[in-house]
Coordinates of C-alpha atoms in Angstrom, one line a residue:
X1 CA -15.0 -44.3 73.0
X2 CA -15.5 -47.1 70.7
X3 CA -12.7 -49.5 69.1
X4 CA -12.1 -47.3 66.5
X5 CA -8.6 -45.9 66.9
X6 CA -9.3 -43.1 64.6
X7 CA -7.8 -39.8 66.5
X8 CA -10.7 -37.4 67.5
X9 CA -10.8 -34.2 66.0
X10 CA -9.4 -31.5 67.7
X11 CA -11.4 -28.2 68.0
X12 CA -9.7 -24.9 68.3
X13 CA -10.6 -21.2 69.2
X14 CA -8.8 -20.4 65.8
X15 CA -10.9 -23.6 64.0
X16 CA -13.7 -21.7 65.3
X17 CA -13.0 -18.5 63.6
X18 CA -11.5 -16.3 66.5
X19 CA -8.1 -15.4 65.6
X20 CA -6.7 -14.3 68.9
X21 CA -3.2 -13.1 67.5
X22 CA -5.0 -10.8 64.5
X23 CA -6.3 -9.0 67.8
X24 CA -3.3 -8.6 69.3
X25 CA -1.6 -7.2 65.9
X26 CA -4.4 -4.9 65.8
X27 CA -3.8 -3.3 69.2
X28 CA 0.1 -3.1 68.3
X29 CA -1.1 -1.1 65.3
X30 CA -3.4 1.6 67.2
X31 CA -1.4 2.0 70.0
X32 CA 0.1 5.2 68.9
X33 CA -3.4 7.0 67.7
X34 CA -4.4 6.2 71.2
X35 CA -1.8 7.4 72.9
X36 CA -1.9 10.8 71.3
X37 CA -5.1 11.5 72.6
X38 CA -3.9 10.9 76.2
X39 CA -4.6 14.0 78.3
X40 CA -2.7 14.6 81.7
X41 CA -5.8 13.1 83.5
X42 CA -5.1 9.5 82.0
X43 CA -3.3 7.0 83.9
X44 CA -1.2 4.0 82.9
X45 CA -1.2 2.9 79.1
X46 CA -2.9 1.3 76.5
X47 CA -3.9 -2.6 77.1
X48 CA -5.0 -2.7 80.8
X49 CA -8.2 -4.3 81.9
X50 CA -9.9 -0.9 82.5
X51 CA -9.0 2.9 81.5
X52 CA -7.8 4.9 84.3
X53 CA -8.6 8.7 84.6
X54 CA -7.3 10.8 87.6
X55 CA -10.3 13.2 88.7
X56 CA -8.5 14.7 91.8
X57 CA -9.3 18.2 90.2
X58 CA -12.9 17.5 90.8
X59 CA -12.0 18.4 94.4
X60 CA -12.0 22.2 93.1
X61 CA -15.5 22.1 92.2
X62 CA -18.3 23.1 94.7
X63 CA -20.8 20.3 93.4
X64 CA -19.7 18.5 90.0
X65 CA -21.8 16.6 87.9
X66 CA -20.9 13.8 85.8
X67 CA -22.8 13.8 82.2
X68 CA -22.4 10.6 80.3
X69 CA -23.7 9.5 76.6
X70 CA -23.3 6.4 74.4
X71 CA -24.2 6.0 70.8
X72 CA -23.1 4.5 67.3
X73 CA -23.0 5.1 64.0
X74 CA -26.0 3.2 62.6
X75 CA -25.7 2.1 59.2
X76 CA -23.5 4.4 57.9
X77 CA -21.1 1.5 58.4
X78 CA -22.4 -0.1 55.4
X79 CA -21.2 2.6 53.0
X80 CA -17.5 2.3 54.7
X81 CA -17.4 -1.5 54.4
X82 CA -18.6 -1.2 50.7
X83 CA -15.9 1.1 49.7
X84 CA -13.2 -0.7 52.2
X85 CA -12.8 2.9 53.6
X86 CA -12.7 2.8 57.5
X87 CA -10.2 5.8 58.8
X88 CA -13.4 8.0 58.9
X89 CA -16.2 6.3 60.7
X90 CA -14.6 6.7 64.1
X91 CA -14.7 10.4 64.0
X92 CA -18.6 10.0 63.3
X93 CA -18.7 7.7 66.3
X94 CA -16.9 10.5 68.6
X95 CA -19.0 13.0 67.4
X96 CA -22.4 11.6 68.3
X97 CA -21.3 11.0 71.6
X98 CA -19.4 13.9 72.8
X99 CA -21.8 16.1 71.3
X100 CA -24.5 15.1 73.2
X101 CA -22.2 15.7 76.3
X102 CA -21.4 19.4 75.4
X103 CA -25.2 20.0 75.0
X104 CA -25.5 20.9 78.8
X105 CA -22.0 22.6 78.8
X106 CA -20.1 19.6 80.0
X107 CA -16.5 19.1 79.0
X108 CA -16.0 15.5 77.7
X109 CA -13.1 13.9 79.7
X110 CA -12.6 10.3 78.1
X111 CA -14.0 7.7 76.1
X112 CA -14.3 4.4 75.4
X113 CA -15.4 2.2 71.9
X114 CA -16.2 -1.4 71.4
X115 CA -16.2 -2.6 67.8
X116 CA -17.8 -5.8 66.9
X117 CA -16.5 -7.6 63.7
X118 CA -17.2 -11.1 61.9
X119 CA -13.3 -11.3 61.2
X120 CA -10.5 -9.4 63.2
X121 CA -8.2 -7.6 60.0
X122 CA -5.8 -5.9 62.4
X123 CA -5.1 -3.1 59.6
X124 CA -8.8 -2.7 59.5
X125 CA -9.5 -2.2 63.1
X126 CA -6.5 -0.2 63.4
X127 CA -8.1 2.3 60.7
X128 CA -11.5 2.2 62.7
X129 CA -9.6 3.2 65.7
X130 CA -7.4 6.1 64.3
X131 CA -10.2 7.5 63.3
X132 CA -11.9 7.5 66.7
X133 CA -8.6 9.1 68.1
X134 CA -8.8 11.8 65.4
X135 CA -12.1 12.5 66.5
X136 CA -11.2 12.5 70.6
X137 CA -8.1 14.8 69.6
X138 CA -10.7 17.4 68.0
X139 CA -12.8 17.2 71.0
X140 CA -9.9 17.4 73.4
X141 CA -11.1 13.8 74.9
X142 CA -8.9 11.1 75.9
X143 CA -9.3 7.5 74.7
X144 CA -8.8 5.4 77.3
X145 CA -9.7 2.1 76.2
X146 CA -12.1 -0.1 74.1
X147 CA -12.8 -3.7 73.0
X148 CA -12.9 -5.4 69.5
X149 CA -14.6 -8.6 69.5
X150 CA -14.7 -11.3 66.7
X151 CA -18.0 -12.8 66.2
X152 CA -17.5 -15.5 63.5
X153 CA -21.0 -16.9 62.4
X154 CA -23.0 -13.8 63.7
X155 CA -21.6 -11.2 61.4
X156 CA -19.9 -11.8 57.8
X157 CA -16.3 -11.5 58.0
X158 CA -16.1 -8.1 56.4
X159 CA -19.0 -6.9 58.6
X160 CA -18.2 -4.7 62.0
X161 CA -20.1 -2.4 64.1
X162 CA -19.2 0.5 66.2
X163 CA -20.3 1.9 69.6
X164 CA -18.6 4.1 72.1
X165 CA -19.4 5.9 75.4
X166 CA -17.8 9.1 77.1
X167 CA -18.0 10.9 80.3
X168 CA -17.8 14.7 81.2
X169 CA -18.1 17.2 83.8
X170 CA -19.8 20.2 84.8
X171 CA -20.4 22.7 87.8
X172 CA -23.9 22.0 88.9
X173 CA -24.7 25.8 88.8
X174 CA -23.2 25.9 85.6
X175 CA -25.3 23.5 84.0
X176 CA -27.2 24.7 80.4
X177 CA -30.6 23.7 79.1
X178 CA -34.5 24.2 79.3
X179 CA -34.2 26.1 82.6
X180 CA -32.3 29.1 81.1
X181 CA -34.1 29.5 77.8
X182 CA -36.3 32.4 78.1
X183 CA -38.6 34.1 75.5
X184 CA -36.7 36.9 73.3
X185 CA -33.8 34.4 73.1
X186 CA -32.0 34.2 70.0
X187 CA -31.4 30.6 68.1
X188 CA -28.4 29.9 66.3
X189 CA -27.7 27.4 63.7
X190 CA -24.1 25.7 63.1
X191 CA -23.6 24.2 59.8
X192 CA -23.0 20.4 59.3
X193 CA -20.4 18.8 57.4
X194 CA -22.9 16.5 55.5
X195 CA -25.4 14.0 56.4
X196 CA -23.6 13.1 59.5
X197 CA -24.4 9.8 61.2
X198 CA -28.4 9.7 60.6
X199 CA -30.7 8.4 58.5
X200 CA -28.4 6.4 56.7
X201 CA -31.2 3.7 56.0
X202 CA -33.1 5.9 54.4
X203 CA -30.0 7.3 52.2
X204 CA -29.0 4.0 51.2
X205 CA -32.7 3.2 50.3
X206 CA -33.0 6.0 47.9
X207 CA -29.8 5.3 46.2
X208 CA -30.7 1.8 45.9
X209 CA -34.0 2.8 44.0
X210 CA -31.9 5.5 41.7
X211 CA -29.8 2.4 41.2
X212 CA -26.7 4.9 41.9
X213 CA -23.3 3.3 42.3
X214 CA -20.9 5.0 44.9
X215 CA -18.2 5.6 42.6
X216 CA -20.4 7.8 40.5
X217 CA -19.2 11.1 40.2
X218 CA -21.9 13.6 41.2
X219 CA -21.1 17.2 39.9
X220 CA -23.2 18.9 42.8
X221 CA -21.0 17.1 45.3
X222 CA -17.6 17.7 43.1
X223 CA -16.8 14.5 44.1
X224 CA -17.9 10.7 44.0
X225 CA -21.4 9.7 46.0
X226 CA -19.4 7.1 48.3
X227 CA -17.0 10.1 49.0
X228 CA -20.0 12.4 49.6
X229 CA -21.5 10.1 52.0
X230 CA -18.7 9.1 54.1
X231 CA -17.8 12.7 54.8
X232 CA -17.3 12.4 58.8
X233 CA -19.6 14.1 61.6
X234 CA -18.3 17.5 62.5
X235 CA -17.4 17.7 66.1
X236 CA -18.5 20.9 67.7
X237 CA -17.4 20.3 71.3
X238 CA -14.6 22.7 71.8
X239 CA -16.2 25.4 69.8
X240 CA -19.2 24.8 72.1
X241 CA -17.0 24.9 75.6
X242 CA -14.9 28.2 73.8
X243 CA -18.4 30.2 73.5
X244 CA -19.5 28.9 76.9
X245 CA -16.3 30.0 77.9
X246 CA -16.2 33.4 76.1
X247 CA -20.0 34.3 76.8
X248 CA -20.7 32.9 80.5
X249 CA -18.9 34.3 83.6
X250 CA -20.1 31.8 86.0
X251 CA -23.1 34.3 87.0
X252 CA -24.0 35.8 84.1
X253 CA -25.3 33.7 81.2
X254 CA -25.0 34.5 77.5
X255 CA -25.4 30.8 76.4
X256 CA -28.2 29.2 77.6
X257 CA -28.6 25.7 75.7
X258 CA -27.2 23.5 72.9
X259 CA -29.4 21.2 71.1
X260 CA -27.6 18.3 69.1
X261 CA -29.4 17.7 65.6
X262 CA -29.3 14.0 65.3
X263 CA -32.1 11.3 64.8
X264 CA -35.5 13.0 64.4
X265 CA -34.2 16.0 62.8
X266 CA -33.7 19.7 63.7
X267 CA -37.2 20.4 65.2
X268 CA -37.6 17.5 67.5
X269 CA -33.9 18.0 69.0
X270 CA -34.4 21.9 69.6
X271 CA -37.8 21.1 71.1
X272 CA -35.9 19.1 73.5
X273 CA -33.8 22.0 75.0
X274 CA -36.9 24.5 75.4
X275 CA -39.0 24.9 78.4
X276 CA -42.8 23.9 78.6
X277 CA -44.5 27.2 77.2
X278 CA -42.2 28.3 74.9
X279 CA -41.5 27.9 71.5
X280 CA -38.6 28.4 69.0
X281 CA -39.5 29.9 65.4
X282 CA -37.2 29.0 62.8
X283 CA -37.0 30.4 59.6
X284 CA -35.8 27.9 56.9
X285 CA -35.1 30.8 54.2
X286 CA -32.0 31.5 56.5
X287 CA -30.0 28.7 54.6
X288 CA -30.4 26.8 51.5
X289 CA -30.1 22.7 51.7
X290 CA -26.8 21.3 51.0
X291 CA -26.6 19.6 47.4
X292 CA -26.5 16.1 49.3
X293 CA -30.3 16.8 51.0
X294 CA -31.6 18.1 47.8
X295 CA -30.3 15.1 45.8
X296 CA -31.4 12.2 48.5
X297 CA -34.8 14.4 48.1
X298 CA -35.1 14.4 44.6
X299 CA -33.7 10.9 43.9
X300 CA -36.2 9.5 46.3
X301 CA -38.8 12.1 46.2
X302 CA -38.9 12.1 49.7
X303 CA -41.7 14.5 51.3
X304 CA -40.1 17.6 53.1
X305 CA -41.7 16.5 56.4
X306 CA -40.0 12.8 56.2
X307 CA -36.5 14.6 55.4
X308 CA -37.2 16.9 58.6
X309 CA -37.6 14.5 60.9
X310 CA -35.0 12.0 59.5
X311 CA -32.0 14.1 58.3
X312 CA -30.1 17.3 60.1
X313 CA -30.4 19.3 56.6
X314 CA -27.8 21.2 57.1
X315 CA -28.1 22.0 60.9
X316 CA -25.7 19.8 63.0
X317 CA -25.7 22.0 66.3
X318 CA -28.0 24.8 67.6
X319 CA -26.9 27.3 70.2
X320 CA -29.8 29.1 72.2
X321 CA -28.3 32.6 73.4
X322 CA -28.9 35.9 75.1
X323 CA -29.9 38.1 72.5
X324 CA -27.4 40.8 73.7
X325 CA -24.7 38.4 72.8
X326 CA -26.1 37.0 69.7
X327 CA -24.1 38.8 66.9
X328 CA -20.5 37.8 69.2
X329 CA -21.8 34.3 69.4
X330 CA -22.1 34.1 65.6
X331 CA -19.0 35.7 65.4
X332 CA -17.1 33.3 67.4
X333 CA -18.5 30.5 66.1
X334 CA -17.6 31.6 62.7
X335 CA -14.4 32.1 63.5
X336 CA -14.3 28.7 64.8
X337 CA -15.1 27.3 61.2
X338 CA -18.6 26.2 62.6
X339 CA -20.5 28.4 60.0
X340 CA -23.0 29.8 62.0
X341 CA -26.1 32.3 61.6
X342 CA -29.3 33.5 63.5
X343 CA -32.1 31.2 62.1
X344 CA -34.8 32.3 64.5
X345 CA -35.7 33.0 68.0
X346 CA -37.7 32.1 71.1
X347 CA -41.1 33.2 72.0
X348 CA -44.2 32.4 74.3
X349 CA -46.2 29.4 72.3
X350 CA -49.0 30.8 70.1
X351 CA -51.8 28.3 70.2
X352 CA -52.6 28.8 66.5
X353 CA -49.1 27.4 65.9
X354 CA -50.1 24.0 65.9
X355 CA -52.5 24.6 62.9
X356 CA -49.3 24.4 60.9
X357 CA -49.4 20.8 61.3
X358 CA -46.1 18.8 60.8
X359 CA -44.2 22.3 60.7
X360 CA -44.7 21.9 64.5
X361 CA -43.4 19.9 66.8
X362 CA -44.0 19.8 70.4
X363 CA -42.9 17.8 73.3
X364 CA -40.8 15.5 70.9
X365 CA -39.1 11.9 71.8
X366 CA -41.4 11.8 74.9
X367 CA -39.8 15.2 76.3
X368 CA -42.2 17.5 78.0
X369 CA -40.9 20.3 76.8
X370 CA -41.3 23.3 74.4
X371 CA -42.1 23.7 70.8
X372 CA -40.4 24.4 67.4
X373 CA -42.2 26.1 64.4
X374 CA -40.7 26.1 61.3
X375 CA -41.6 28.6 58.7
X376 CA -40.8 29.5 55.4
X377 CA -39.0 28.0 52.4
X378 CA -35.5 27.0 52.2
X379 CA -33.3 29.1 50.6
X380 CA -31.8 28.5 46.9

């Protein structure tokens, strides 16, 4: 040091923008919501270095497969941040993760989350986690742990992003997927609750172009634009597992597969669960576009092919079932509140179908699988 007697400046973690005490307060605020998701398999409480889950029940399986999935909610968080409403985005996160797991027939057992933010505001973090906990309760999945990270200088104080991962289990010989799908199977759609959590970069661009504010009342929605855009992702896990339980008896399979309609849209995701050589023919006239999708299409003059490969357009999950159980499947799904209907069927690929151009999708997302042909026009 020089001969200058001035005391050196002390640099602290708090001074660098990280408030450890705020993080501790956030944990205290969210503990109750997390504990409410805990099933009998959860070991220990909240706050450990690792979440523990007792899987001794797997000894009763002949050959258990673990299924895992991870995801986020994309730029939908920008809508939540602008409206300062944070208690629904967590359900979106859960839906994106657990409904990918149930596609193969697996039951999601437990989940963890990760929240990165520019500044920990305990109440905001607790709201996000309460939403995650609510989603986990709907899915019958335990929230066993998570992490909140404060990133000053990387994210603005009111910015955050969320991600999560879940693990599930299924008996190997009960696995659902392309290997079970056959020509003659029936394709059943389940209604989405809205945009869910994909395509918000397009949606945000459209509403900015139209100069619509989030507090704008939209008669077609029966609420404000912001309220419509924040409707949380519908969680299909319980209804799908119940359907499998009712129609598959271990040896006979009424349910052959599911498709979770996320990024890429209906055709691209349905093609992933069909075997090579088969094609699902889906009739658009079996459902009408919900108002939010037709509004986005009109406001942005968005081409139909772009809409169909970006947004779910009213179909959040698809079941592929044996024709003998199709009516019963629709009945059970409707009783569970899933808004189900027959939207098409599976057949051998017609070589001429490719002439339909963008209406025909084959081997979507790099999967060497089947194909989907969309026909007709959406109902009015």
